[in-house]
Short mmCIF file of C-alpha atoms in Angstrom, two decimals:
data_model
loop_
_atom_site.label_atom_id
_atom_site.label_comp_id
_atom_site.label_asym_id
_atom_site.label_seq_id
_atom_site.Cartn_x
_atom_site.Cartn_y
_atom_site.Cartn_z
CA UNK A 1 -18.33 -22.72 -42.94
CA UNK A 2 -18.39 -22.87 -46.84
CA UNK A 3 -21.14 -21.49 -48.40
CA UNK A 4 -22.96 -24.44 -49.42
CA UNK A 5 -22.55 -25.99 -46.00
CA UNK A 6 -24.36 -22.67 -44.91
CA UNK A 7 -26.86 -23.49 -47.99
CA UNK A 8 -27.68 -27.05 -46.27
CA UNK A 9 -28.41 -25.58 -43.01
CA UNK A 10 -30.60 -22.86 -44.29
CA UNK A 11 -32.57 -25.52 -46.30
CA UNK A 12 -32.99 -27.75 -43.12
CA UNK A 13 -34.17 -24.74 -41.53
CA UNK A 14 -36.64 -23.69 -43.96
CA UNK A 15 -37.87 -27.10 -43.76
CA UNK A 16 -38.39 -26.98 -40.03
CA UNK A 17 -39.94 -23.55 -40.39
CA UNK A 18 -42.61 -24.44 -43.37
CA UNK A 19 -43.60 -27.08 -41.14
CA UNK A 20 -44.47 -24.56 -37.85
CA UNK A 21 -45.87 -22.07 -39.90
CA UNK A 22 -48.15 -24.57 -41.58
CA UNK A 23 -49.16 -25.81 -38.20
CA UNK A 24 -50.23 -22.61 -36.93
CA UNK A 25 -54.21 -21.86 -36.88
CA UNK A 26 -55.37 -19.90 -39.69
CA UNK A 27 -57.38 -17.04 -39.21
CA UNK A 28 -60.51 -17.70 -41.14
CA UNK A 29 -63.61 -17.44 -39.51
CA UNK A 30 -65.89 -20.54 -38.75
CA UNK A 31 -69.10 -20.17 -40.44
CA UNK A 32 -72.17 -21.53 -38.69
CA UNK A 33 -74.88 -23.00 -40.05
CA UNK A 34 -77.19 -24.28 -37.40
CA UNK A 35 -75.59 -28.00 -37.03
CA UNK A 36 -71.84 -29.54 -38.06
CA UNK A 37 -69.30 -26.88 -38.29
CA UNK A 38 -65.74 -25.65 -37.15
CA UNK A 39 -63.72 -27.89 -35.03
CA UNK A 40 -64.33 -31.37 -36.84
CA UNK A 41 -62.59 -34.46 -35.29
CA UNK A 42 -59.59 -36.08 -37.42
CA UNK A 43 -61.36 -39.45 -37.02
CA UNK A 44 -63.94 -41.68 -35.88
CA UNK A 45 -62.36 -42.74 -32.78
CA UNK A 46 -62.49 -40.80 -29.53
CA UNK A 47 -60.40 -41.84 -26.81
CA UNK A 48 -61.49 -39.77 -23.72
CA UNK A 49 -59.54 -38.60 -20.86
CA UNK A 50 -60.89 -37.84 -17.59
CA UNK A 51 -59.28 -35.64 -15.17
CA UNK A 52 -60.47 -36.09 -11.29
CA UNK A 53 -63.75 -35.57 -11.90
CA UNK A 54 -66.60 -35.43 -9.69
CA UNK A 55 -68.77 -38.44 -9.32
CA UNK A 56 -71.75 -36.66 -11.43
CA UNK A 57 -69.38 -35.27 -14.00
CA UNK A 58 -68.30 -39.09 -14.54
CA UNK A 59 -71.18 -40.72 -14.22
CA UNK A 60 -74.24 -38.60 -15.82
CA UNK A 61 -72.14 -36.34 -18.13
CA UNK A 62 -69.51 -38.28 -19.27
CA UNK A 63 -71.18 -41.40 -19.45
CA UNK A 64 -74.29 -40.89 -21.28
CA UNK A 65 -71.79 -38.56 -23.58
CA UNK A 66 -70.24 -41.19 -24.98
CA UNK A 67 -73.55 -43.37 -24.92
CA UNK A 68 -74.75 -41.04 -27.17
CA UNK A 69 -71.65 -40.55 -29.46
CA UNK A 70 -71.70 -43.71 -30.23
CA UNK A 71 -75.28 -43.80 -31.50
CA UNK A 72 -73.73 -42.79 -34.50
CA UNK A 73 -70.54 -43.94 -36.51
CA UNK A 74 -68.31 -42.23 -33.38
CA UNK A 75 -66.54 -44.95 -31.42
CA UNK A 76 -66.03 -42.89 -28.42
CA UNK A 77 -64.35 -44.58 -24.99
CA UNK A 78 -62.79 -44.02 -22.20
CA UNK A 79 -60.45 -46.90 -22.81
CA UNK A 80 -57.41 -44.79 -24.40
CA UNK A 81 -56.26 -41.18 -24.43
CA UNK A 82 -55.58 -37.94 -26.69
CA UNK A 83 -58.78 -36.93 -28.34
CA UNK A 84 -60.47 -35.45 -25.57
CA UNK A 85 -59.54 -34.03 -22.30
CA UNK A 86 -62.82 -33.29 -19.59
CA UNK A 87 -62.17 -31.51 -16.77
CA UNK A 88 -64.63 -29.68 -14.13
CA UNK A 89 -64.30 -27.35 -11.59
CA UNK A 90 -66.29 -24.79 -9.48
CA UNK A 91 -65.42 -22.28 -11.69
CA UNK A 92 -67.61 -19.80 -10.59
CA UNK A 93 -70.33 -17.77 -12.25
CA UNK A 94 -68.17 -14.66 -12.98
CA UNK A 95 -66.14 -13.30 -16.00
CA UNK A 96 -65.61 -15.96 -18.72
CA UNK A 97 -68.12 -18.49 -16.47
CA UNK A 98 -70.60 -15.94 -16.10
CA UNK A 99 -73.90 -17.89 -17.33
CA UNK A 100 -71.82 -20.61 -18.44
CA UNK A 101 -72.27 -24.72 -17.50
CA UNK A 102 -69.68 -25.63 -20.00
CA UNK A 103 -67.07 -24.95 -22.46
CA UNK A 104 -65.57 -27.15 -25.31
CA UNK A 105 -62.78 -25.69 -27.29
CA UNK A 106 -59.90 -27.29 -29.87
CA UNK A 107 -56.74 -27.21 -28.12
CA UNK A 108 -54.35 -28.81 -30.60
CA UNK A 109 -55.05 -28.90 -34.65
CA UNK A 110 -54.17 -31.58 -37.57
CA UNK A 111 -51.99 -29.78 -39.64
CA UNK A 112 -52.91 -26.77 -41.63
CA UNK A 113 -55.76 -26.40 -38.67
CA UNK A 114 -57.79 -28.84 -40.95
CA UNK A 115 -59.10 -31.07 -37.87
CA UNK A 116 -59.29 -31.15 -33.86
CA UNK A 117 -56.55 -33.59 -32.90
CA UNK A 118 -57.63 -32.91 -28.86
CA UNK A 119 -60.87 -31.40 -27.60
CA UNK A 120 -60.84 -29.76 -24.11
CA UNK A 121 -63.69 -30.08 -22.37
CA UNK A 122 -64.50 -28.54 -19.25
CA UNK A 123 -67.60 -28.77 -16.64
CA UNK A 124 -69.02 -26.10 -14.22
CA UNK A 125 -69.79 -27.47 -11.14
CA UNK A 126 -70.95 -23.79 -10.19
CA UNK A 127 -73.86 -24.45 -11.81
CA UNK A 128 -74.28 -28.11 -12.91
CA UNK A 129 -73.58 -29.76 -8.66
CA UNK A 130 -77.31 -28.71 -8.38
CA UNK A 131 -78.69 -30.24 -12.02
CA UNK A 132 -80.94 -33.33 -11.89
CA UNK A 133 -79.84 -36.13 -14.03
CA UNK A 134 -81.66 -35.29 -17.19
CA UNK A 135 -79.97 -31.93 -17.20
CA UNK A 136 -76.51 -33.75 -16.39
CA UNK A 137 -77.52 -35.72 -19.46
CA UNK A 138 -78.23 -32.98 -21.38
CA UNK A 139 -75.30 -31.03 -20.88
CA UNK A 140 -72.79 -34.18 -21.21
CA UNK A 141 -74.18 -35.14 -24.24
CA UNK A 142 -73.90 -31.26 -25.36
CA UNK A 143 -70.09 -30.72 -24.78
CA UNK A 144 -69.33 -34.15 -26.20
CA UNK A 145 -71.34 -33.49 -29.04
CA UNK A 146 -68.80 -30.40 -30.04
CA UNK A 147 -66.37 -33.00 -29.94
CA UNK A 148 -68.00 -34.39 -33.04
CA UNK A 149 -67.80 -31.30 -34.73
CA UNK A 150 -71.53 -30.17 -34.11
CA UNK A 151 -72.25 -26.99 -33.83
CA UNK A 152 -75.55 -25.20 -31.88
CA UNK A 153 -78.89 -25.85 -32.75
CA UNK A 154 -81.53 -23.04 -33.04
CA UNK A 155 -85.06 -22.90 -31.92
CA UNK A 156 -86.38 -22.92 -36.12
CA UNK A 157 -83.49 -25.89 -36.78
CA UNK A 158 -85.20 -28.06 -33.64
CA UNK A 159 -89.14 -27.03 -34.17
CA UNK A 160 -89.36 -30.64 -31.95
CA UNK A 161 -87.38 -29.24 -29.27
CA UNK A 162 -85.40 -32.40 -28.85
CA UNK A 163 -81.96 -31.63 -29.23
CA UNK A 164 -79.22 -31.34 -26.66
CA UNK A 165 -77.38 -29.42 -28.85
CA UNK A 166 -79.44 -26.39 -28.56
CA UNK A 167 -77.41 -23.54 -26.86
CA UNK A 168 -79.74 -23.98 -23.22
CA UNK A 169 -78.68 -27.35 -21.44
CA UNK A 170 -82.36 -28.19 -20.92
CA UNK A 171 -83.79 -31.11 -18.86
CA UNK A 172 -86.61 -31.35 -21.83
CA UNK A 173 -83.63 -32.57 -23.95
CA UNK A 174 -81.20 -34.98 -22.94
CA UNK A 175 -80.06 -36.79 -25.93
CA UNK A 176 -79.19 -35.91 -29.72
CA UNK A 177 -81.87 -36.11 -32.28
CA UNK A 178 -81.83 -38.04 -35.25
CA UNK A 179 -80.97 -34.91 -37.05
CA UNK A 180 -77.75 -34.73 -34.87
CA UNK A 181 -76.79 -38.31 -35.07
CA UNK A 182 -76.73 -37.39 -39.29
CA UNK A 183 -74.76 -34.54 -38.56
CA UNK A 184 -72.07 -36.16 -37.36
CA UNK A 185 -72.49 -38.74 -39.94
CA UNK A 186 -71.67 -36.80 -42.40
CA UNK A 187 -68.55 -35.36 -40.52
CA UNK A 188 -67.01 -38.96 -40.47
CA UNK B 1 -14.51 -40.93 -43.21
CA UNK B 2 -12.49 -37.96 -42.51
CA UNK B 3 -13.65 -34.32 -42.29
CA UNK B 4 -12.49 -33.44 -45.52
CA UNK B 5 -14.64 -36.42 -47.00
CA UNK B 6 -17.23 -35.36 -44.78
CA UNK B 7 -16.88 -32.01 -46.04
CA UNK B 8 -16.46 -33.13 -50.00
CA UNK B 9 -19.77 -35.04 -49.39
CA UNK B 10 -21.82 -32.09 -48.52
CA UNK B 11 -20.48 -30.01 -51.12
CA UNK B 12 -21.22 -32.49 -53.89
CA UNK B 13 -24.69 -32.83 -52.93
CA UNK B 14 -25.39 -28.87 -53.17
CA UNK B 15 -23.01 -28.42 -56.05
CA UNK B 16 -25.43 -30.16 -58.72
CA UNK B 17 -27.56 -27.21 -58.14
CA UNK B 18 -27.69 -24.43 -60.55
CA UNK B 19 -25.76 -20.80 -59.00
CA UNK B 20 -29.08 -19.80 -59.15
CA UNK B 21 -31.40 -22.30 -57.68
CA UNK B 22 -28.84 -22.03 -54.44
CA UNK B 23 -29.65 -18.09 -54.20
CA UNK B 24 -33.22 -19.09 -54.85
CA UNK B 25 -32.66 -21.43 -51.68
CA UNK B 26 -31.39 -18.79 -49.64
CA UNK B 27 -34.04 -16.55 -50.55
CA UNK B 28 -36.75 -19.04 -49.42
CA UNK B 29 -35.35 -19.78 -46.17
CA UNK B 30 -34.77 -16.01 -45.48
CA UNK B 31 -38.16 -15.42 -45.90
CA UNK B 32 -39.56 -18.75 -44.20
CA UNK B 33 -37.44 -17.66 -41.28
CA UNK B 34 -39.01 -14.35 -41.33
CA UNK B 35 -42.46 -15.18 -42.06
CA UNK B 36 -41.93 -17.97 -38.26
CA UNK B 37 -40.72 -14.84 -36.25
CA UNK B 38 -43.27 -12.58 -37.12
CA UNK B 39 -45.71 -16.00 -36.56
CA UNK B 40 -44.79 -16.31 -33.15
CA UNK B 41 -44.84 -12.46 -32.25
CA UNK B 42 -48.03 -10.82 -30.42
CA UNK B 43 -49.52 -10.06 -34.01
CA UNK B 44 -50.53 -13.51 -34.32
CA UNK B 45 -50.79 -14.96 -31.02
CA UNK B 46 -53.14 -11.76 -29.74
CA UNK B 47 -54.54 -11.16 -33.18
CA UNK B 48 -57.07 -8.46 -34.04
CA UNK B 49 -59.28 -11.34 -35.66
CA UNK B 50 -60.55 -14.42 -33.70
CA UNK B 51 -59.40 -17.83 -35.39
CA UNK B 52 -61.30 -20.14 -33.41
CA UNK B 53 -64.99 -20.15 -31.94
CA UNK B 54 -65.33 -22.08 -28.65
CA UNK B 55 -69.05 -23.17 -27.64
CA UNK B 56 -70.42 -22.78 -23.91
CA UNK B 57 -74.08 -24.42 -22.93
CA UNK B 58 -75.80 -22.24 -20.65
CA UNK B 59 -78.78 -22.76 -19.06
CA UNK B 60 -81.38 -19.59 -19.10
CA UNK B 61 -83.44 -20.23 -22.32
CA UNK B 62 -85.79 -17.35 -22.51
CA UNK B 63 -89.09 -17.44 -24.02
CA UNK B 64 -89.64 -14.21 -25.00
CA UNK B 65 -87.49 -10.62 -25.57
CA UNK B 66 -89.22 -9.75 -22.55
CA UNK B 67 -88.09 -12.28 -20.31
CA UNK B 68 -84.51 -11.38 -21.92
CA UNK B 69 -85.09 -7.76 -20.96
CA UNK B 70 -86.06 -8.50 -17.26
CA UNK B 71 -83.09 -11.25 -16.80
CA UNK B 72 -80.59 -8.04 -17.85
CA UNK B 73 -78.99 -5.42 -15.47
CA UNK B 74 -79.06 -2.89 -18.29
CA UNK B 75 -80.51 -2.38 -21.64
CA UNK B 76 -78.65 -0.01 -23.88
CA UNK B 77 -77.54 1.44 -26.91
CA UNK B 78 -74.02 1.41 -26.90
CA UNK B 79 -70.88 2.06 -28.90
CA UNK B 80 -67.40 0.47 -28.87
CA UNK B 81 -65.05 2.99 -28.11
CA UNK B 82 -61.53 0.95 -27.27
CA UNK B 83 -60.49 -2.36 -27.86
CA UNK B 84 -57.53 -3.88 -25.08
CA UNK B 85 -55.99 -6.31 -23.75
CA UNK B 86 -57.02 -7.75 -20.23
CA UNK B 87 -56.26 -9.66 -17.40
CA UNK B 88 -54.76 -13.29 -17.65
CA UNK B 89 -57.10 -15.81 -15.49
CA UNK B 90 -55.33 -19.01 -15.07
CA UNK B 91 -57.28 -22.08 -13.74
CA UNK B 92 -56.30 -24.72 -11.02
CA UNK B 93 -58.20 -27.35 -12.60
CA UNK B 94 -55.09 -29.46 -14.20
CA UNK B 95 -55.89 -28.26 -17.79
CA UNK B 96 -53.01 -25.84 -17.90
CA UNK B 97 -56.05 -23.38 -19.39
CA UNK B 98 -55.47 -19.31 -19.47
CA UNK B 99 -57.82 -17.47 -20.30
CA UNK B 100 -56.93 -13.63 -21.56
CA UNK B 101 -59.26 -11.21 -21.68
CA UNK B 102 -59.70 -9.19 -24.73
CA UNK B 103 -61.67 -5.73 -23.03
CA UNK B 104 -64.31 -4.43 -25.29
CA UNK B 105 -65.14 -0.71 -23.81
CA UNK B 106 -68.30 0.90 -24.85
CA UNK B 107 -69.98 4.32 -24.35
CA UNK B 108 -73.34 3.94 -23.18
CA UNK B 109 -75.85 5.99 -25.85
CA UNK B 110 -79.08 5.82 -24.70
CA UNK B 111 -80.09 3.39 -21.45
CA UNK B 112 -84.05 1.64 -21.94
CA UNK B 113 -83.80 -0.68 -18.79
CA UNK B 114 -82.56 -0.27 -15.29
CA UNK B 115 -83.14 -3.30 -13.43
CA UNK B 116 -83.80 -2.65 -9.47
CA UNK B 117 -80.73 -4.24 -8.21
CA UNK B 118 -78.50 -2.18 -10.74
CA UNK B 119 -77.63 1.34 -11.52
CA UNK B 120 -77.43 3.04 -15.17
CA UNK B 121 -73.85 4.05 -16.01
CA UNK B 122 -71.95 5.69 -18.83
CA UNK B 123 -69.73 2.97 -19.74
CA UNK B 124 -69.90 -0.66 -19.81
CA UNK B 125 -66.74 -2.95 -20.25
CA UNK B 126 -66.84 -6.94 -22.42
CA UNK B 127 -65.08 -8.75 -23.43
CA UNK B 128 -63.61 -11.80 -25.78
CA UNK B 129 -60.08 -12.94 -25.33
CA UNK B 130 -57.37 -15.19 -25.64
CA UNK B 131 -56.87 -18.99 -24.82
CA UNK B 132 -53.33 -19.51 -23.26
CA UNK B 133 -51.43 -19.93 -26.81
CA UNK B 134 -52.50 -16.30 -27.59
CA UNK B 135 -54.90 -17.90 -29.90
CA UNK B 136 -58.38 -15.45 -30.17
CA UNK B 137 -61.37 -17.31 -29.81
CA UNK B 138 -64.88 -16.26 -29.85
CA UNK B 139 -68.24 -17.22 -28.83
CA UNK B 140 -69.91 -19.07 -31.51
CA UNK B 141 -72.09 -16.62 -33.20
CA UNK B 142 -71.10 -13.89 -30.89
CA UNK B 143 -68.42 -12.09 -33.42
CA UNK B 144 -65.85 -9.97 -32.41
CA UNK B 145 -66.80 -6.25 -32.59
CA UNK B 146 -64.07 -3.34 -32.51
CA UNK B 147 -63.72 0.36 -32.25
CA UNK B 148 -67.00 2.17 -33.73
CA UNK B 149 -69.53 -0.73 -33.78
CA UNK B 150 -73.00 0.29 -32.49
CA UNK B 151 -75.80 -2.02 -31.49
CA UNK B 152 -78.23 -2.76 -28.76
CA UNK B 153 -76.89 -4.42 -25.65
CA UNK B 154 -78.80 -6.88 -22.93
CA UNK B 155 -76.30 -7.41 -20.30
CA UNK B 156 -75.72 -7.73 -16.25
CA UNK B 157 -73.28 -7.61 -14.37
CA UNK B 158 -70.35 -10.18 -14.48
CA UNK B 159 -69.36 -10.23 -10.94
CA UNK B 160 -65.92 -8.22 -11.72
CA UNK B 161 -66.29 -4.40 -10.80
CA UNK B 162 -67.06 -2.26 -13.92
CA UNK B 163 -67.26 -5.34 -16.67
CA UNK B 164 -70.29 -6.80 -17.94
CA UNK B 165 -71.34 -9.55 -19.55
CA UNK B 166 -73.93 -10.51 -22.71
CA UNK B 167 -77.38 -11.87 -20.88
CA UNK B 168 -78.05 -14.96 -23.47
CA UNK B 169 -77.19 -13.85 -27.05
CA UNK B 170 -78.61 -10.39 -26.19
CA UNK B 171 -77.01 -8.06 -28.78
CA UNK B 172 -78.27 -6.74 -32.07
CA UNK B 173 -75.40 -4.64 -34.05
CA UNK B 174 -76.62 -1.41 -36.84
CA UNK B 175 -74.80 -2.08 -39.73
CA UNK B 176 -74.90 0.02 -42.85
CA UNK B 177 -77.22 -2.72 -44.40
CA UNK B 178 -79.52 -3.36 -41.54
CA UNK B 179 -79.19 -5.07 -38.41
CA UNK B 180 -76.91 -7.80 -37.49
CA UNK B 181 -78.77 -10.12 -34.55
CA UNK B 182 -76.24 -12.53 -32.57
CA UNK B 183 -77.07 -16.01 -31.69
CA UNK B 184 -80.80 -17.43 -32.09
CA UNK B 185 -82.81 -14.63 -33.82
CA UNK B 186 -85.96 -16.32 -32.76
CA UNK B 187 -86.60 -14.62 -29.88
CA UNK B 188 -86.73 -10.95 -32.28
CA UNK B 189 -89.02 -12.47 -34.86
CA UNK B 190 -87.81 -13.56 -38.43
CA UNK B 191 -88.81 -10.28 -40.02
CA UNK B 192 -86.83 -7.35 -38.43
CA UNK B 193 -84.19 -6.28 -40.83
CA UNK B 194 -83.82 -2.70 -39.90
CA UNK B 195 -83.22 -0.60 -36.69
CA UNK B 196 -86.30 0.84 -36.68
CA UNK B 197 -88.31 -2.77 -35.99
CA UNK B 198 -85.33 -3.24 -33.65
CA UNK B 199 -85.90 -0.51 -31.31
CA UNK B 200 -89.90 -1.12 -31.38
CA UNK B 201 -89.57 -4.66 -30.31
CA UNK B 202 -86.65 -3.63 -27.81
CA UNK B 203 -89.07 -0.80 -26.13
CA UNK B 204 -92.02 -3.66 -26.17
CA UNK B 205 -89.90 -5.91 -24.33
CA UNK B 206 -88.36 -2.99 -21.61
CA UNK B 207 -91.99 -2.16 -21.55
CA UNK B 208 -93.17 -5.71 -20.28
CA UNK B 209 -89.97 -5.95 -17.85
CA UNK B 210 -90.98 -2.84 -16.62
CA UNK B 211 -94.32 -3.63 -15.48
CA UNK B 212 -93.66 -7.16 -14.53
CA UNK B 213 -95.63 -8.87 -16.87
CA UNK B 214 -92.00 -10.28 -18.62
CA UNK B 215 -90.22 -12.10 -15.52
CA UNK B 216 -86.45 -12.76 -15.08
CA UNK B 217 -85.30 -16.43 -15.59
CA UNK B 218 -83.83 -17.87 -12.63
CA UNK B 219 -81.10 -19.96 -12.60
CA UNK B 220 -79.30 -21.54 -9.61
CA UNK B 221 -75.51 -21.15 -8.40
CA UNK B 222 -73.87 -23.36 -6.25
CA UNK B 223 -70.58 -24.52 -3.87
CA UNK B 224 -70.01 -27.58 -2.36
CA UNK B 225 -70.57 -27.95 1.50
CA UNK B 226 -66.98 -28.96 1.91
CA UNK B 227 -64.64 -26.83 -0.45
CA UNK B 228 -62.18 -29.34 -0.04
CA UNK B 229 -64.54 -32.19 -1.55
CA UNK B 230 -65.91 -31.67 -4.88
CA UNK B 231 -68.13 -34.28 -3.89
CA UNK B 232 -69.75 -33.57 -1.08
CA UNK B 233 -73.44 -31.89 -0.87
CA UNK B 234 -73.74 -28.86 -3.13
CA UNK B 235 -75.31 -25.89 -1.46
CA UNK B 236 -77.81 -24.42 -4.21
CA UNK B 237 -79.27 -20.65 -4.31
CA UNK B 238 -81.60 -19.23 -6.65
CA UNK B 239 -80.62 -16.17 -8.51
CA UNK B 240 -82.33 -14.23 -11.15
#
């Protein structure tokens, strides 16, 4: 090969590899500041998948979830796919599930880790096949509400202890508060 | 077209660069090509710093340190003597999800709180870890700690021999400016900035575990009656 064939495949190359380096998570640190923080959708709409999930995981969580998302400018529904994915599972109340009734974490990024492209949700059934529904409520509207970006609550940022996004799914607190529904206002 | 016209083709279009723009070139993608392999080695994918937090709902919502004390296995002052990597858990559940653990070894210091159905040992393992891309995650406002941090520790047993696990947001780090409380600092009071108010409300709340006047929060674990049927009646138990 000449050289500047050799040039024009390098080029292509570097092309390629700006573009998988850039997509690569950063390593910066989420800040938190009591509502909204890391993990922010890339838009308003919120096309949910559900994978075999039980009938309370469906019904209560997932349900009032999205009932709740779109209390505010979300348009979240079940009626498409790749924002979120919701599993559940008895996943036990050991090692990584140890206390734990659910987990929401980005699984893909935007580009330059700027946005959550797709949320992973998942349930635990360990601890959630014995909740009533108000605590179903609570904790779907909870792991949906990370979807939107919103981070935990604390006891001093909900003095009205009405907020499902405090860090306890509590049966005291099924839905967000109007504080939440701003939060995620202002993410949009 | 033939290959020579082909060939002509490409060469005209890098020829109206400068000699030294094309070495410039090369230079980039050399570098670009190095900075993707070291990208993709076990620097980056198991990195010493988290990049993401993940957030978990739990249920126990404690009232008081007290009630914090007496829901934990052990209370201790503790110090992080080795950072590793753990096992790999992979789940069944169709989300493809891995979870590796990063192992967080500490030497126990000073023990305040025994519970009865647990025994005071030297070491204690936690941990953090790795979602299946090698990507470090952490709890949110649980930060990573490494080799040398010191703090006070609430934790019980995690159901895996030797290994431990955080009881609510129960740890309080000593840093060189004060005190570094994780989670919901409610529960210690908005004033304590220092070690010293620390340990005073740390030995109040052992003290009220201890006599029973601070009770553990139950919470409830279940499985369903049919472990082929996800749906089918959950059997419930009460634990503390």
């Amino acid at each position: 090969l000449s050289t500047s064939s050799l040039l024009f495949r390098w080029t292509i190359i570097a092309l390629c590899a700006f573009a998988m380096v850039g997509s690569l998570p950063n390593v910066a640190f989420a800040a938190h500041s009591g509502q909204a923080n890391s993990g922010t959708p890339d838009n308003a709409a919120h096309y949910i998948d559900r994978h075999g999930l039980a009938n309370d995981t469906q019904n209560l969580a997932v349900n009032h979830g999205i009932a709740e998302l779109n209390r505010s400018y979300m348009n979240a529904t079940v009626n498409g796919s790749g924002d979120v994915d919701i599993y559940d599972d008895f996943y036990g109340a050991s090692g990584e599930w140890d206390s734990t009734f659910g987990i929401t974490n980005c699984q893909d990024w935007t580009f330059l880790h700027v946005h959550c492209d797709v949320y992973r949700v998942r349930y635990n059934l360990t601890y959630a096949a014995g909740f009533t529904t108000n605590q179903w409520w609570s904790l779907g509207a909870h792991e949906l509400g990370h979807t939107a970006g919103m981070g935990h609550r604390t006891a001093a940022s909900d003095s009205d202890n009405n907020s499902c996004m405090r860090s306890a799914a509590s049966a005291l607190r099924p839905n967000f508060d109007g504080h939440d529904i701003d939060a995620i206002n202002d993410i949009l | 077209m033939t290959e020579t016209d082909s060939q002509r083709r490409k060469t005209t279009f890098l020829s109206v660069l400068p000699a030294k723009s094309r070495v410039a070139l090369l230079v980039v993608a050399i570098v670009t090509m190095g900075l993707v392999i070291w990208a993709q080695s076990d620097r980056t994918r198991f990195p010493d710093e988290p990049s993401e937090e993940y957030f978990t709902s739990g249920g126990r919502e404690f009232q008081s340190l007290g009630e914090l004390a007496a829901s934990s296995s052990l209370v201790v002052k503790a110090t992080v003597v080795d950072v590793g990597r753990g096992a790999t858990v992979a789940y069944d559940d169709g989300s493809g999800a891995k979870f590796t653990q990063r192992v967080v070894t500490l030497d126990v210091i000073q023990t305040f709180y025994v519970r009865d159905d647990a025994k005071s040992v030297d070491r204690i393992e936690l941990w953090d870890g790795y979602w299946e891309d090698g990507v470090g995650f952490a709890r949110e406002d649980v930060p990573w700690i490494d080799i040398g941090a010191t703090g006070y520790f609430f934790v019980h047993t995690a159901g895996i021999s030797g290994q431990f696990s955080l009881v609510g947001d129960g740890r309080v780090l000593i840093t060189k400016d004060g005190v570094l409380i994780a989670g919901d600092p409610v529960l210690w009071g908005p004033s304590l900035s220092n070690e010293r108010d620390v340990k005073s409300a740390l030995l109040d709340a052992v003290d009220a575990a201890k006599s029973g006047s601070a009770k553990p929060v139950p919470y409830e674990v279940c499985h369903p009656s049919d472990p082929n049927d996800e749906n089918s009646k959950p059997i419930c138990e009460e634990k503390e």
